[in-house]
């Protein structure tokens, strides 16, 4: 099967970039013939099979971003999926030309519907062989890993850990220095997740931490949304949080240090076991890619007049 995967930019590790990387690696694992196209790239993703000129035709084309869909329509043929990862960015807005539209959450699906596009929900796929528990978490919380981007959130979590006597380490601090030009140092975040009992993060970071069998508290402070939190992921809250991609927008709590302390106190080691099992069943890239392929096969059968 000939496959094309596109993303507007593949320079640094963000949500759609990591989605693309994970998808390509899963296609390669299945020995698929895959090309990758982007307008902007860096050495961070140099191992991917990039092309500048597209083949005349592919069996399946996985498109991220409307710029790529417009390019693909002009330069190649094939069954085109457009996967939309958000509601606000211009690049994520749906445009005509795809054969099937995919939303990564109910929030995105509702947004596409408001624009006149029907879509199927297929959640972000996580490499559950890479992101897996290396060792079990502690019965009582001892170690907290902060994957937050915002200074306010990071300092609030640091202070909460200080008051509780917990070991705190974060992504850009001395405990976890990141060289953004060094692929190895940037890609091995799963090693640090496995050193933690609780991970504070959003979106894909939450899913990856779940796959590692950690407790997860959805919280960050970012310039485009301010301070937002959904709280600790539990069997009772996970489905609600998934509706907005574990973004902090589902409940929209505004955490102060005392709130974070109370959330950390909700820690249960069994949540780690639940999170791993949930990720394997609902977030595993192998199952997510199967969903895309079933849609493709169903449409292929229809095109030749077969009952499906």
Tab-separated table of C-alpha atoms in Angstrom:
chain	number	residue	atom	x	y	z
A	1	UNK	CA	0.000	0.000	0.000
A	2	UNK	CA	1.330	3.403	-1.011
A	3	UNK	CA	0.818	6.072	1.654
A	4	UNK	CA	1.462	9.807	1.886
A	5	UNK	CA	1.503	11.660	5.220
A	6	UNK	CA	1.578	15.472	5.224
A	7	UNK	CA	1.993	18.166	7.860
A	8	UNK	CA	2.456	21.889	7.280
A	9	UNK	CA	5.621	21.986	9.403
A	10	UNK	CA	7.894	19.370	10.933
A	11	UNK	CA	10.483	21.379	12.818
A	12	UNK	CA	9.791	21.024	16.544
A	13	UNK	CA	7.770	18.617	18.635
A	14	UNK	CA	4.232	19.902	18.928
A	15	UNK	CA	0.898	18.108	18.836
A	16	UNK	CA	0.424	17.591	15.093
A	17	UNK	CA	4.156	16.979	14.602
A	18	UNK	CA	4.205	14.178	17.175
A	19	UNK	CA	0.959	12.812	15.729
A	20	UNK	CA	2.633	12.693	12.301
A	21	UNK	CA	5.811	11.077	13.603
A	22	UNK	CA	3.860	8.408	15.492
A	23	UNK	CA	1.616	7.669	12.508
A	24	UNK	CA	4.535	7.341	10.089
A	25	UNK	CA	6.393	5.012	12.464
A	26	UNK	CA	3.322	2.781	12.777
A	27	UNK	CA	2.919	2.637	8.983
A	28	UNK	CA	6.598	1.708	8.687
A	29	UNK	CA	6.166	-0.977	11.348
A	30	UNK	CA	3.506	-2.493	9.093
A	31	UNK	CA	5.988	-2.282	6.196
A	32	UNK	CA	3.893	0.259	4.323
A	33	UNK	CA	5.429	2.295	1.509
A	34	UNK	CA	5.197	5.785	3.038
A	35	UNK	CA	6.270	9.255	1.893
A	36	UNK	CA	6.235	12.340	4.124
A	37	UNK	CA	5.671	15.864	2.812
A	38	UNK	CA	6.021	19.176	4.652
A	39	UNK	CA	6.705	22.798	3.766
A	40	UNK	CA	9.083	23.341	6.705
A	41	UNK	CA	11.362	20.779	8.308
A	42	UNK	CA	14.432	20.483	10.519
A	43	UNK	CA	16.894	17.839	11.639
A	44	UNK	CA	14.548	16.979	14.496
A	45	UNK	CA	12.668	14.708	12.071
A	46	UNK	CA	15.493	13.883	9.679
A	47	UNK	CA	14.892	10.126	9.929
A	48	UNK	CA	11.451	10.406	8.321
A	49	UNK	CA	11.140	9.515	4.598
A	50	UNK	CA	10.649	13.050	3.253
A	51	UNK	CA	9.865	13.785	-0.384
A	52	UNK	CA	9.653	17.098	-2.205
A	53	UNK	CA	7.907	15.731	-5.289
A	54	UNK	CA	4.761	13.686	-4.838
A	55	UNK	CA	3.924	10.534	-6.752
A	56	UNK	CA	1.114	10.740	-9.275
A	57	UNK	CA	-1.080	8.612	-7.007
A	58	UNK	CA	-1.202	7.101	-3.534
A	59	UNK	CA	-3.637	4.609	-2.038
A	60	UNK	CA	-4.156	6.637	1.157
A	61	UNK	CA	-3.193	10.230	1.938
A	62	UNK	CA	-3.173	11.353	5.570
A	63	UNK	CA	-3.412	15.145	5.566
A	64	UNK	CA	-2.835	17.479	8.495
A	65	UNK	CA	-3.530	21.194	7.879
A	66	UNK	CA	-5.499	22.865	5.120
A	67	UNK	CA	-2.337	24.135	3.358
A	68	UNK	CA	-1.305	20.546	2.759
A	69	UNK	CA	-4.746	19.540	1.506
A	70	UNK	CA	-4.675	22.337	-1.075
A	71	UNK	CA	-1.209	21.217	-2.197
A	72	UNK	CA	-2.173	17.542	-2.376
A	73	UNK	CA	-5.260	18.278	-4.483
A	74	UNK	CA	-3.087	20.006	-7.067
A	75	UNK	CA	-0.249	17.492	-7.244
A	76	UNK	CA	-1.456	13.931	-6.612
A	77	UNK	CA	-4.433	11.582	-6.377
A	78	UNK	CA	-5.617	9.167	-3.712
A	79	UNK	CA	-8.103	8.751	-0.869
A	80	UNK	CA	-7.584	11.809	1.311
A	81	UNK	CA	-8.177	12.027	5.064
A	82	UNK	CA	-8.037	15.494	6.613
A	83	UNK	CA	-7.462	15.215	10.349
A	84	UNK	CA	-8.269	18.348	12.338
A	85	UNK	CA	-6.525	18.771	15.696
A	86	UNK	CA	-8.020	22.019	16.984
A	87	UNK	CA	-10.705	24.652	16.628
A	88	UNK	CA	-8.838	27.962	16.625
A	89	UNK	CA	-5.637	27.838	14.517
A	90	UNK	CA	-6.095	28.872	10.876
A	91	UNK	CA	-4.226	25.768	9.695
A	92	UNK	CA	-6.758	23.490	11.411
A	93	UNK	CA	-9.821	24.925	9.674
A	94	UNK	CA	-11.493	22.432	7.318
A	95	UNK	CA	-11.579	23.120	3.580
A	96	UNK	CA	-13.175	21.301	0.674
A	97	UNK	CA	-11.326	18.493	-1.060
A	98	UNK	CA	-10.883	15.639	1.417
A	99	UNK	CA	-12.663	12.314	0.983
A	100	UNK	CA	-13.154	11.901	4.725
A	101	UNK	CA	-12.775	14.287	7.658
A	102	UNK	CA	-11.474	13.210	11.070
A	103	UNK	CA	-11.708	15.088	14.382
A	104	UNK	CA	-9.552	14.226	17.370
A	105	UNK	CA	-12.258	15.148	19.908
A	106	UNK	CA	-15.937	15.948	20.298
A	107	UNK	CA	-15.033	19.628	20.612
A	108	UNK	CA	-13.318	19.597	17.214
A	109	UNK	CA	-16.122	17.539	15.692
A	110	UNK	CA	-18.701	20.129	16.803
A	111	UNK	CA	-16.537	22.886	15.322
A	112	UNK	CA	-16.306	21.098	11.969
A	113	UNK	CA	-20.051	20.519	11.991
A	114	UNK	CA	-20.590	24.257	12.514
A	115	UNK	CA	-18.513	24.795	9.355
A	116	UNK	CA	-20.625	22.326	7.384
A	117	UNK	CA	-18.289	19.314	7.543
A	118	UNK	CA	-19.238	15.905	8.918
A	119	UNK	CA	-16.385	14.031	10.566
A	120	UNK	CA	-15.454	10.881	12.449
A	121	UNK	CA	-13.780	11.046	15.861
A	122	UNK	CA	-10.446	9.222	15.971
A	123	UNK	CA	-8.428	10.249	19.000
A	124	UNK	CA	-4.705	10.907	18.993
A	125	UNK	CA	-2.719	7.701	18.661
A	126	UNK	CA	0.074	6.935	21.130
A	127	UNK	CA	2.946	4.492	20.587
A	128	UNK	CA	2.173	2.273	23.559
A	129	UNK	CA	5.343	0.233	23.053
A	130	UNK	CA	7.479	3.327	23.473
A	131	UNK	CA	5.282	4.930	26.138
A	132	UNK	CA	4.885	2.133	28.663
A	133	UNK	CA	5.525	1.574	32.383
A	134	UNK	CA	9.156	0.715	33.055
A	135	UNK	CA	8.522	0.437	36.776
A	136	UNK	CA	5.373	0.733	38.889
A	137	UNK	CA	4.525	4.017	40.567
A	138	UNK	CA	4.828	4.383	44.317
A	139	UNK	CA	1.960	3.546	46.645
A	140	UNK	CA	2.243	7.064	48.026
A	141	UNK	CA	3.183	9.933	45.707
A	142	UNK	CA	6.849	10.949	45.944
A	143	UNK	CA	7.882	12.286	42.526
A	144	UNK	CA	6.175	14.919	40.374
A	145	UNK	CA	7.128	15.658	36.763
A	146	UNK	CA	5.988	19.015	35.385
A	147	UNK	CA	5.563	19.067	31.594
A	148	UNK	CA	3.897	22.467	31.668
A	149	UNK	CA	4.928	25.192	29.243
A	150	UNK	CA	3.717	28.113	31.351
A	151	UNK	CA	5.856	29.764	34.023
A	152	UNK	CA	2.866	30.400	36.285
A	153	UNK	CA	1.805	26.742	36.276
A	154	UNK	CA	5.376	25.514	36.731
A	155	UNK	CA	6.023	27.731	39.744
A	156	UNK	CA	2.658	26.904	41.316
A	157	UNK	CA	3.393	23.176	41.039
A	158	UNK	CA	6.930	23.664	42.351
A	159	UNK	CA	5.587	25.472	45.430
A	160	UNK	CA	2.883	22.843	46.000
A	161	UNK	CA	5.504	20.095	45.911
A	162	UNK	CA	7.720	22.040	48.306
A	163	UNK	CA	4.896	22.334	50.828
A	164	UNK	CA	4.082	18.618	50.487
A	165	UNK	CA	7.721	17.501	50.639
A	166	UNK	CA	7.622	15.941	47.153
A	167	UNK	CA	10.423	15.679	44.601
A	168	UNK	CA	9.724	18.130	41.748
A	169	UNK	CA	11.388	18.130	38.322
A	170	UNK	CA	10.413	19.918	35.126
A	171	UNK	CA	11.112	20.041	31.420
A	172	UNK	CA	13.353	23.102	31.169
A	173	UNK	CA	14.895	23.158	34.610
A	174	UNK	CA	18.264	21.869	35.714
A	175	UNK	CA	16.723	18.472	36.488
A	176	UNK	CA	15.634	17.976	32.878
A	177	UNK	CA	17.682	20.140	30.484
A	178	UNK	CA	16.376	20.040	26.935
A	179	UNK	CA	18.452	20.765	23.849
A	180	UNK	CA	15.823	21.450	21.189
A	181	UNK	CA	18.393	20.791	18.446
A	182	UNK	CA	19.242	17.374	19.834
A	183	UNK	CA	16.661	14.793	18.758
A	184	UNK	CA	17.640	12.242	21.400
A	185	UNK	CA	17.283	14.622	24.332
A	186	UNK	CA	13.928	15.849	23.057
A	187	UNK	CA	12.421	12.484	22.180
A	188	UNK	CA	13.192	10.605	25.384
A	189	UNK	CA	10.511	12.264	27.490
A	190	UNK	CA	9.075	8.828	28.331
A	191	UNK	CA	12.161	8.148	30.480
A	192	UNK	CA	11.272	11.097	32.685
A	193	UNK	CA	7.595	10.187	32.824
A	194	UNK	CA	8.694	6.840	34.210
A	195	UNK	CA	10.605	8.564	37.011
A	196	UNK	CA	7.396	10.258	38.194
A	197	UNK	CA	4.314	9.218	40.101
A	198	UNK	CA	2.312	12.222	38.863
A	199	UNK	CA	2.736	14.114	35.593
A	200	UNK	CA	1.273	17.596	35.112
A	201	UNK	CA	0.564	18.183	31.413
A	202	UNK	CA	-2.045	18.695	28.670
A	203	UNK	CA	-3.156	16.967	25.455
A	204	UNK	CA	-0.780	14.393	24.006
A	205	UNK	CA	1.413	14.694	27.065
A	206	UNK	CA	-1.522	13.488	29.159
A	207	UNK	CA	-2.126	10.531	26.828
A	208	UNK	CA	1.561	9.570	26.760
A	209	UNK	CA	1.760	9.776	30.555
A	210	UNK	CA	-1.343	7.613	30.838
A	211	UNK	CA	0.292	5.048	28.564
A	212	UNK	CA	3.290	5.076	30.937
A	213	UNK	CA	0.965	4.163	33.799
A	214	UNK	CA	1.349	7.437	35.682
A	215	UNK	CA	-1.216	9.528	37.533
A	216	UNK	CA	-1.979	12.590	35.396
A	217	UNK	CA	-3.164	16.048	36.396
A	218	UNK	CA	-4.347	18.125	33.440
A	219	UNK	CA	-3.106	21.677	34.032
A	220	UNK	CA	-0.998	24.383	32.397
A	221	UNK	CA	-0.844	28.140	31.869
A	222	UNK	CA	-0.303	29.267	28.292
A	223	UNK	CA	-0.418	32.644	26.613
A	224	UNK	CA	-3.239	31.733	24.252
A	225	UNK	CA	-5.570	30.456	26.969
A	226	UNK	CA	-4.291	31.558	30.358
A	227	UNK	CA	-4.356	29.169	33.306
A	228	UNK	CA	-6.612	26.158	32.667
A	229	UNK	CA	-7.048	22.818	34.408
A	230	UNK	CA	-9.287	19.759	34.337
A	231	UNK	CA	-7.713	18.109	37.380
A	232	UNK	CA	-6.574	14.570	38.017
A	233	UNK	CA	-7.604	11.910	35.495
A	234	UNK	CA	-9.788	9.238	37.056
A	235	UNK	CA	-12.133	6.562	35.699
A	236	UNK	CA	-14.987	8.984	36.441
A	237	UNK	CA	-13.491	12.041	34.682
A	238	UNK	CA	-11.523	10.722	31.702
A	239	UNK	CA	-14.405	10.618	29.209
A	240	UNK	CA	-15.393	14.195	30.018
A	241	UNK	CA	-11.799	15.354	29.596
A	242	UNK	CA	-11.444	13.567	26.260
A	243	UNK	CA	-14.230	15.734	24.831
A	244	UNK	CA	-11.779	18.643	24.749
A	245	UNK	CA	-8.590	16.579	24.245
A	246	UNK	CA	-7.478	16.841	27.900
A	247	UNK	CA	-6.837	20.532	27.276
A	248	UNK	CA	-8.044	22.008	30.555
A	249	UNK	CA	-11.050	23.491	28.775
A	250	UNK	CA	-13.585	20.846	29.842
A	251	UNK	CA	-13.770	22.080	33.442
A	252	UNK	CA	-11.603	25.190	33.137
A	253	UNK	CA	-10.416	25.329	36.736
A	254	UNK	CA	-8.157	28.248	37.693
A	255	UNK	CA	-5.623	26.659	39.996
A	256	UNK	CA	-3.731	28.349	42.785
A	257	UNK	CA	-1.134	26.573	44.899
A	258	UNK	CA	-3.683	25.387	47.475
A	259	UNK	CA	-5.841	23.892	44.697
A	260	UNK	CA	-2.864	21.983	43.318
A	261	UNK	CA	-2.072	20.610	46.771
A	262	UNK	CA	-5.621	19.298	47.097
A	263	UNK	CA	-5.449	17.719	43.633
A	264	UNK	CA	-2.149	15.978	44.388
A	265	UNK	CA	-3.746	14.559	47.556
A	266	UNK	CA	-6.222	12.693	45.304
A	267	UNK	CA	-3.332	10.515	44.062
A	268	UNK	CA	-3.975	6.777	43.901
A	269	UNK	CA	-1.516	4.228	42.584
A	270	UNK	CA	-4.401	2.282	41.022
A	271	UNK	CA	-5.082	5.259	38.733
A	272	UNK	CA	-1.811	4.414	37.022
A	273	UNK	CA	-3.041	0.909	36.247
A	274	UNK	CA	-6.334	2.291	34.958
A	275	UNK	CA	-4.580	4.870	32.779
A	276	UNK	CA	-2.345	2.268	31.143
A	277	UNK	CA	-5.273	-0.030	30.393
A	278	UNK	CA	-7.321	2.882	29.032
A	279	UNK	CA	-4.494	4.020	26.775
A	280	UNK	CA	-4.017	0.532	25.369
A	281	UNK	CA	-7.708	0.245	24.554
A	282	UNK	CA	-8.603	3.766	23.409
A	283	UNK	CA	-5.399	5.674	22.516
A	284	UNK	CA	-3.141	3.035	21.001
A	285	UNK	CA	-1.856	4.144	17.577
A	286	UNK	CA	-2.247	0.591	16.267
A	287	UNK	CA	-5.972	0.665	16.941
A	288	UNK	CA	-6.323	4.252	15.745
A	289	UNK	CA	-4.664	3.486	12.400
A	290	UNK	CA	-6.963	0.466	12.043
A	291	UNK	CA	-9.925	2.862	12.308
A	292	UNK	CA	-8.618	4.948	9.407
A	293	UNK	CA	-8.032	1.831	7.319
A	294	UNK	CA	-11.540	0.506	7.991
A	295	UNK	CA	-12.993	3.794	6.716
A	296	UNK	CA	-10.785	3.556	3.623
A	297	UNK	CA	-11.787	-0.057	2.954
A	298	UNK	CA	-15.475	0.747	3.411
A	299	UNK	CA	-15.271	3.576	0.886
A	300	UNK	CA	-13.247	1.431	-1.513
A	301	UNK	CA	-15.945	-1.258	-1.372
A	302	UNK	CA	-18.633	1.322	-2.057
A	303	UNK	CA	-16.717	2.675	-5.057
A	304	UNK	CA	-16.860	-0.730	-6.749
A	305	UNK	CA	-20.496	-1.360	-5.828
A	306	UNK	CA	-19.979	-3.853	-3.009
A	307	UNK	CA	-22.253	-4.068	-0.001
A	308	UNK	CA	-20.598	-2.957	3.240
